[in-house]
Each structure stands twice: as structure tokens, then as C-alpha cells.
């Protein structure tokens, strides 16, 4: 008797996903430098309930110097609020028809077939997460995870993020700079002379104490300009990023060293002429523990009532959250219009 009946094959598909769930998490989340840094810093956190709520300090209490009979002020202030995010779902589905099942009966064939589907699902999930990280959350009709396009927008003082209106709450805004207009004392172009000075200026001005944008992601052209501006002895590789498997330059800045990475590769979705300065301590991935790169259907998976096929999905549920925008910024390096 062949070992791959419909029931057994459905169990193989589901159990293969379950067994590889941890490996899929590692593959998908460690393939991107931002996600890899967040995992290393234990900033992948589970949530429960219908939405993701992040407690925020939206104002600060006032200190007062006094002496003798001075009256001490204590005006009421709302200093605590919550940002509310809607978790997003992403799924990669695969199916086998009855014809494929019959054609692959036998232990060796079914193992090869399942491995092929698993690897394809992993690649598709990896690509979907990569695209979402650079998106603004409007993809797939607003069903996509909110990436840097929404968390670090070009116009930082408009729009709603996490249920909070950036127009009304200045502390909820990131910063945006344009290389050709915002640094007149340095220059009006992005080139090998101005690039390192502009980055140092931004980081110095958008830091406090030990907090700063410690992870800089640049498109290929912007990265090339910074790298070319350095002499060979200045091109120091970030040891922390190397441990995670990524090649990054370490830049010396007034606020301390930061890692600079190039968002390169086939099919990259990094916006052109763009650099993100990310405060990695403020960034989190919130996920539901029951949908963290696992099969959607339990047991044997699903079978349509009117089709000769079996179906299963690899699913993830969660959201990327910037809970403290203060030190995160975006730089436009595009040349000035002629």
C-alpha cells in the first residue's frame, strides 16, 4: 500500500509546517537587518486581544525651582495615552491536487514535494515582509503591515499613526530632512564632501544622551556616496551587525557609533534617494503567539467540498510599531530639480 494517501499527505503538509515553524521564523526575520536587530534586542513581543495598545508618555511634568513661601504649581496634565494599532495578517497558501498526490506516491517523492512547497512558502513570506517593511500600510487595500513609509513619512506633521493625530501631537512626529535645502552651511548637494557631514549633523541634532538613530538604512546610490567619502582606514565594519550576518559600515558621530547598511539586492523595494535613521530601541514587532509563522488550519488542513485538492497556509499576524518617534528620521538625498 502506498504511504501517501490523501489523509496522510494532508498530515505531512501540516506537520511539516509545524516542525519548521521556528526555522521559518529564523529565516524570515533574520534575513532583514532591521528585523534581525529587533530579535537580538528582544523587541519581538506577543500581544493578545483585538488590537495592539502601546502606553505612551505624550507630555512631561513640569519641574519648578522654589524658595521659602513660593507657591508650588501642580497644574493637571495628561501625560499618559495609548497608541492603538490594528494587527495585520499575511498568509502564503499552497495546495496539492489529487493528480499531484497520485503522481507522487512513495516516501522519497513526497518528501521532495513537501520540501519544495515549504521552501517556496518561506521565500514568499520573506519577500512579503521585506516589501511591507518599506511600505506605508496602504498595500493590499490597507491590509499590509505599516512599514517605514507610514512610520517615518515624508511629511511628518500630518496623518494619523497608531490612532494619534500627528498634527495635534508634535511628540508623535519623526523628522524629515532634504539634503539639498536643509543644510545651507554644509552645501546644497549630496556628494562625497557633504554626505558624512550631513549625517553627523542630523544624528547630533536628533539624539539625547545614549538615544539616537543607531541603525541607518540607505538605498544603493546614497550608500555609495557615503562609502566613497571614506578613506580605506575609515571603512570600519560594524562588529554587532557582522554577528547577525550583515555587512555594515560603522560611522563615528557626535552621539556615538552607528551602523550604516545598504538596502540592496534583487527586487529591492527600498525607495531611491532615501536614508532612514532608525532608533532601534523604539521599534517593536508585536505578534500573536498563535499566528507566528504557523499553519492556518490545524490537523489535516482543509479540503474544498467540490475540488480534488488539499490546502494549507503559512500565516503570521502582527504589526511593526515605532513607539517613540523622537530620534527617528528620514533623509531625502535626491538632486535638486533643474
PDB file of C-alpha atoms in Angstrom, residues 230-236:
ATOM      1  CA  UNK A 230      35.611  57.458   3.491  1.00  0.00           C
ATOM      2  CA  UNK A 231      39.252  56.589   3.217  1.00  0.00           C
ATOM      3  CA  UNK A 232      40.191  52.933   3.482  1.00  0.00           C
ATOM      4  CA  UNK A 233      41.168  53.296   7.139  1.00  0.00           C
ATOM      5  CA  UNK A 234      37.778  54.839   7.944  1.00  0.00           C
ATOM      6  CA  UNK A 235      35.778  51.932   6.474  1.00  0.00           C
ATOM      7  CA  UNK A 236      35.261  50.031   9.704  1.00  0.00           C
TER       8      UNK A 236
END
